[in-house]
Amino acid sequence: MKKPRRATAAKAKKGRKASGRRTKTAPKRAAAAPRRRAPAVRAAKETSKDSKATIRGLRTKLTQALRRVAELEAAADTDFLLDIPNRRGFERELQRAIAYMKRYRASGALIVLDVDRLKPINDSFGHGAGDEVLKVIAATLTRQIRASDVVGRLGGDEFALLLWNLSETDAKAKAVIFEQAIDDLSFVFRGQQVSAGASAGVALLGAQSDAVRALEEADAAMYVRKAHRRHEPRNQACQQLT
């Protein structure tokens, strides 16, 4: 009768060993689960890195494109020969200035200046000589203005200057200074000394100004001044010289 008891004890012992083995292997299975998830985590991290790199690349391209657009806009507003605002650029500056004057009750003056005798210089010595005259005149005008003022080329032999905070008397006096500075310039082409000269017209700017009308007013005043200068002794001598 004792033999069955031994068998039962043996079975119980065997069961305990099997249970122990199952208990020991369970943590191993639980530990193996993260290993199966590791490739997915690495793939997600790599995808995130690729996305960030793509975003950085797109931002770099966007910055370069915006810089290029700004360069093209600046080129569209700049006279390629004289490196000052062309008509488009100057008119934009004039409109901004008038908007500021309207808001803050500021004032200024617009001067339109036409170079005298540039056509005879071009006809006698070539357009290269005329370009040289224009470059020197642009540099001369730039030296005569403040950092806040603007000088531009409206086209051909016509310049415009936007001057801040000048009374009518001061603006007309400044126009005479510009004329005199250009009258004093002297050029030598093919061994012959020539001069150009300039005629300037003034229009005052203020809160009630309009850019188009101001340009028309200054341009009309310039042509009146040009007609007067034709009768000046110095101007007649220079015409005979060229």
Short mmCIF file of C-alpha atoms in Angstrom, two decimals:
data_model
loop_
_atom_site.label_atom_id
_atom_site.label_comp_id
_atom_site.label_asym_id
_atom_site.label_seq_id
_atom_site.Cartn_x
_atom_site.Cartn_y
_atom_site.Cartn_z
CA MET A 1 0.00 0.00 0.00
CA LYS A 2 3.01 2.30 0.45
CA LYS A 3 4.09 2.05 -3.21
CA PRO A 4 1.32 4.26 -4.61
CA ARG A 5 2.30 6.90 -2.10
CA ARG A 6 5.85 6.86 -3.41
CA ALA A 7 4.53 7.23 -6.95
CA THR A 8 2.37 10.14 -5.94
CA ALA A 9 5.29 11.84 -4.24
CA ALA A 10 7.41 11.33 -7.32
CA LYS A 11 4.73 12.87 -9.52
CA ALA A 12 4.41 15.82 -7.18
CA LYS A 13 8.15 16.33 -7.26
CA LYS A 14 8.18 16.15 -11.03
CA GLY A 15 5.33 18.65 -11.17
CA ARG A 16 7.22 21.07 -8.96
CA LYS A 17 10.28 20.84 -11.20
CA ALA A 18 8.19 21.48 -14.31
CA SER A 19 6.49 24.43 -12.63
CA GLY A 20 9.88 25.79 -11.66
CA ARG A 21 11.08 25.50 -15.22
CA ARG A 22 8.00 27.36 -16.47
CA THR A 23 8.50 30.06 -13.88
CA LYS A 24 12.12 30.56 -14.89
CA THR A 25 11.41 30.75 -18.62
CA ALA A 26 8.61 33.31 -18.27
CA PRO A 27 10.95 36.26 -17.60
CA LYS A 28 13.00 35.25 -20.61
CA ARG A 29 9.94 35.48 -22.84
CA ALA A 30 8.99 38.81 -21.30
CA ALA A 31 12.51 40.13 -21.84
CA ALA A 32 12.48 39.03 -25.46
CA ALA A 33 9.52 41.28 -26.33
CA PRO A 34 11.52 44.56 -26.36
CA ARG A 35 14.00 42.99 -28.73
CA ARG A 36 11.23 42.40 -31.24
CA ARG A 37 10.12 46.05 -30.94
CA ALA A 38 13.67 47.45 -31.32
CA PRO A 39 13.77 47.46 -35.18
CA ALA A 40 10.50 49.41 -35.29
CA VAL A 41 11.89 52.00 -32.87
CA ARG A 42 15.08 52.34 -34.87
CA ALA A 43 13.08 52.71 -38.08
CA ALA A 44 10.93 55.42 -36.48
CA LYS A 45 14.04 57.29 -35.33
CA GLU A 46 15.61 57.05 -38.79
CA THR A 47 12.39 58.29 -40.38
CA SER A 48 12.33 61.22 -37.96
CA LYS A 49 15.95 62.08 -38.82
CA ASP A 50 15.18 61.90 -42.53
CA SER A 51 12.16 64.18 -42.06
CA LYS A 52 14.20 66.73 -40.12
CA ALA A 53 16.91 66.65 -42.78
CA THR A 54 14.28 67.17 -45.48
CA ILE A 55 12.80 70.10 -43.57
CA ARG A 56 16.23 71.67 -43.14
CA GLY A 57 16.90 71.24 -46.84
CA LEU A 58 13.58 72.84 -47.76
CA ARG A 59 14.21 75.76 -45.41
CA THR A 60 17.63 76.30 -46.95
CA LYS A 61 16.14 76.29 -50.44
CA LEU A 62 13.39 78.69 -49.34
CA THR A 63 15.95 81.07 -47.86
CA GLN A 64 18.00 80.95 -51.05
CA ALA A 65 14.89 81.53 -53.17
CA LEU A 66 13.81 84.52 -51.06
CA ARG A 67 17.32 85.97 -51.28
CA ARG A 68 17.26 85.55 -55.04
CA VAL A 69 13.85 87.24 -55.28
CA ALA A 70 15.17 90.16 -53.21
CA GLU A 71 18.20 90.43 -55.49
CA LEU A 72 16.01 90.46 -58.59
CA GLU A 73 13.70 93.08 -57.09
CA ALA A 74 16.69 95.23 -56.19
CA ALA A 75 18.08 94.83 -59.71
CA ALA A 76 14.71 95.82 -61.17
CA ASP A 77 14.83 99.04 -59.13
CA THR A 78 18.49 99.90 -59.85
CA ASP A 79 20.11 101.57 -62.84
CA PHE A 80 22.70 99.05 -64.05
CA LEU A 81 25.10 101.74 -65.30
CA LEU A 82 25.07 104.16 -62.37
CA ASP A 83 24.13 101.84 -59.46
CA ILE A 84 21.45 104.23 -58.19
CA PRO A 85 17.64 103.84 -58.26
CA ASN A 86 16.13 103.89 -61.74
CA ARG A 87 12.74 105.48 -62.45
CA ARG A 88 10.86 102.52 -60.97
CA GLY A 89 13.00 102.50 -57.84
CA PHE A 90 12.93 106.27 -57.39
CA GLU A 91 9.16 106.49 -57.82
CA ARG A 92 8.77 103.79 -55.19
CA GLU A 93 10.98 105.77 -52.79
CA LEU A 94 9.02 108.93 -53.57
CA GLN A 95 5.69 107.25 -52.84
CA ARG A 96 7.02 105.90 -49.55
CA ALA A 97 8.32 109.34 -48.59
CA ILE A 98 4.99 111.02 -49.34
CA ALA A 99 3.14 108.35 -47.33
CA TYR A 100 5.46 109.09 -44.41
CA MET A 101 4.92 112.84 -44.80
CA LYS A 102 1.16 112.37 -44.76
CA ARG A 103 1.32 110.33 -41.58
CA TYR A 104 3.84 112.41 -39.64
CA ARG A 105 3.31 115.85 -41.21
CA ALA A 106 6.87 115.96 -42.53
CA SER A 107 8.09 117.89 -45.56
CA GLY A 108 10.68 117.74 -48.28
CA ALA A 109 11.53 118.68 -51.81
CA LEU A 110 11.78 116.98 -55.18
CA ILE A 111 14.38 118.19 -57.68
CA VAL A 112 14.41 117.03 -61.29
CA LEU A 113 17.75 117.69 -62.97
CA ASP A 114 18.45 117.39 -66.69
CA VAL A 115 22.02 117.15 -67.99
CA ASP A 116 22.80 119.78 -70.62
CA ARG A 117 24.68 119.00 -73.82
CA LEU A 118 24.91 115.24 -73.30
CA LYS A 119 23.68 114.56 -76.85
CA PRO A 120 26.53 116.56 -78.49
CA ILE A 121 29.01 114.61 -76.34
CA ASN A 122 27.49 111.30 -77.44
CA ASP A 123 27.45 112.42 -81.09
CA SER A 124 31.02 113.73 -81.05
CA PHE A 125 32.79 111.18 -78.85
CA GLY A 126 30.51 108.16 -78.65
CA HIS A 127 28.13 106.80 -76.05
CA GLY A 128 31.04 105.56 -73.95
CA ALA A 129 31.97 109.18 -73.34
CA GLY A 130 28.37 110.02 -72.48
CA ASP A 131 28.25 107.12 -70.01
CA GLU A 132 31.40 108.42 -68.35
CA VAL A 133 29.81 111.85 -67.96
CA LEU A 134 26.71 110.31 -66.39
CA LYS A 135 28.79 108.28 -63.93
CA VAL A 136 30.71 111.32 -62.76
CA ILE A 137 27.51 113.36 -62.43
CA ALA A 138 25.81 110.60 -60.41
CA ALA A 139 28.81 110.43 -58.07
CA THR A 140 28.84 114.24 -57.74
CA LEU A 141 25.15 114.39 -56.83
CA THR A 142 25.53 111.55 -54.34
CA ARG A 143 28.29 113.43 -52.54
CA GLN A 144 26.06 116.51 -52.30
CA ILE A 145 23.18 114.83 -50.45
CA ARG A 146 22.59 113.44 -46.97
CA ALA A 147 22.28 109.74 -46.13
CA SER A 148 18.50 110.11 -45.78
CA ASP A 149 18.13 111.71 -49.23
CA VAL A 150 17.79 109.79 -52.49
CA VAL A 151 19.22 110.40 -55.95
CA GLY A 152 17.93 108.41 -58.92
CA ARG A 153 18.02 108.33 -62.69
CA LEU A 154 14.66 108.82 -64.36
CA GLY A 155 16.08 107.86 -67.73
CA GLY A 156 18.47 109.13 -70.38
CA ASP A 157 20.11 112.31 -69.10
CA GLU A 158 17.49 113.09 -66.42
CA PHE A 159 18.07 112.68 -62.68
CA ALA A 160 15.79 113.20 -59.67
CA LEU A 161 16.60 113.95 -56.06
CA LEU A 162 14.39 113.44 -53.00
CA LEU A 163 15.46 115.76 -50.17
CA TRP A 164 14.00 115.78 -46.67
CA ASN A 165 13.03 118.73 -44.47
CA LEU A 166 13.78 121.64 -46.78
CA SER A 167 11.93 124.91 -47.12
CA GLU A 168 11.19 126.32 -50.58
CA THR A 169 14.09 128.76 -50.27
CA ASP A 170 16.51 126.04 -49.15
CA ALA A 171 15.33 123.67 -51.90
CA LYS A 172 15.89 126.25 -54.64
CA ALA A 173 19.29 127.11 -53.19
CA LYS A 174 20.17 123.42 -53.19
CA ALA A 175 19.12 123.13 -56.84
CA VAL A 176 21.53 125.94 -57.71
CA ILE A 177 24.32 124.13 -55.83
CA PHE A 178 23.67 120.98 -57.87
CA GLU A 179 23.78 122.96 -61.10
CA GLN A 180 27.03 124.66 -60.13
CA ALA A 181 28.67 121.40 -59.09
CA ILE A 182 27.92 119.87 -62.49
CA ASP A 183 28.88 123.05 -64.35
CA ASP A 184 32.30 122.84 -62.69
CA LEU A 185 32.96 119.33 -63.99
CA SER A 186 35.39 119.04 -66.88
CA PHE A 187 36.08 116.08 -69.19
CA VAL A 188 38.72 115.37 -71.80
CA PHE A 189 37.84 113.20 -74.78
CA ARG A 190 40.27 112.73 -77.69
CA GLY A 191 42.36 115.56 -76.37
CA GLN A 192 39.47 118.00 -76.28
CA GLN A 193 38.18 119.46 -73.02
CA VAL A 194 34.41 119.57 -72.70
CA SER A 195 31.81 120.21 -69.98
CA ALA A 196 28.18 119.26 -69.58
CA GLY A 197 26.14 121.38 -67.18
CA ALA A 198 22.64 120.83 -65.81
CA SER A 199 19.27 122.51 -65.31
CA ALA A 200 17.18 121.80 -62.21
CA GLY A 201 13.51 122.27 -61.32
CA VAL A 202 11.98 122.10 -57.84
CA ALA A 203 8.68 120.85 -56.41
CA LEU A 204 7.87 120.98 -52.70
CA LEU A 205 6.61 117.86 -50.93
CA GLY A 206 4.23 117.61 -48.00
CA ALA A 207 1.19 115.88 -46.57
CA GLN A 208 -0.97 116.87 -49.56
CA SER A 209 1.52 115.87 -52.25
CA ASP A 210 1.00 113.30 -54.99
CA ALA A 211 3.98 111.52 -56.51
CA VAL A 212 2.87 111.85 -60.13
CA ARG A 213 1.94 115.52 -59.85
CA ALA A 214 5.14 116.32 -57.97
CA LEU A 215 7.25 114.81 -60.75
CA GLU A 216 5.29 116.71 -63.38
CA GLU A 217 5.68 119.98 -61.46
CA ALA A 218 9.42 119.55 -60.96
CA ASP A 219 9.85 118.50 -64.60
CA ALA A 220 7.99 121.59 -65.84
CA ALA A 221 10.10 123.83 -63.59
CA MET A 222 13.23 122.17 -64.94
CA TYR A 223 12.32 123.00 -68.55
CA VAL A 224 11.68 126.63 -67.59
CA ARG A 225 15.09 126.74 -65.95
CA LYS A 226 16.71 125.11 -69.00
CA ALA A 227 15.24 127.81 -71.26
CA HIS A 228 16.69 130.53 -69.02
CA ARG A 229 20.11 128.91 -68.91
CA ARG A 230 20.41 128.92 -72.68
CA HIS A 231 20.90 132.67 -72.49
CA GLU A 232 23.59 132.57 -69.79
CA PRO A 233 27.08 133.59 -71.09
CA ARG A 234 28.80 130.50 -69.59
CA ASN A 235 26.26 128.19 -71.12
CA GLN A 236 26.70 129.71 -74.59
CA ALA A 237 30.47 129.31 -74.35
CA CYS A 238 30.15 125.68 -73.40
CA GLN A 239 27.77 125.05 -76.29
CA GLN A 240 30.31 126.46 -78.75
CA LEU A 241 33.05 124.33 -77.14
CA THR A 242 31.19 121.09 -77.64
#
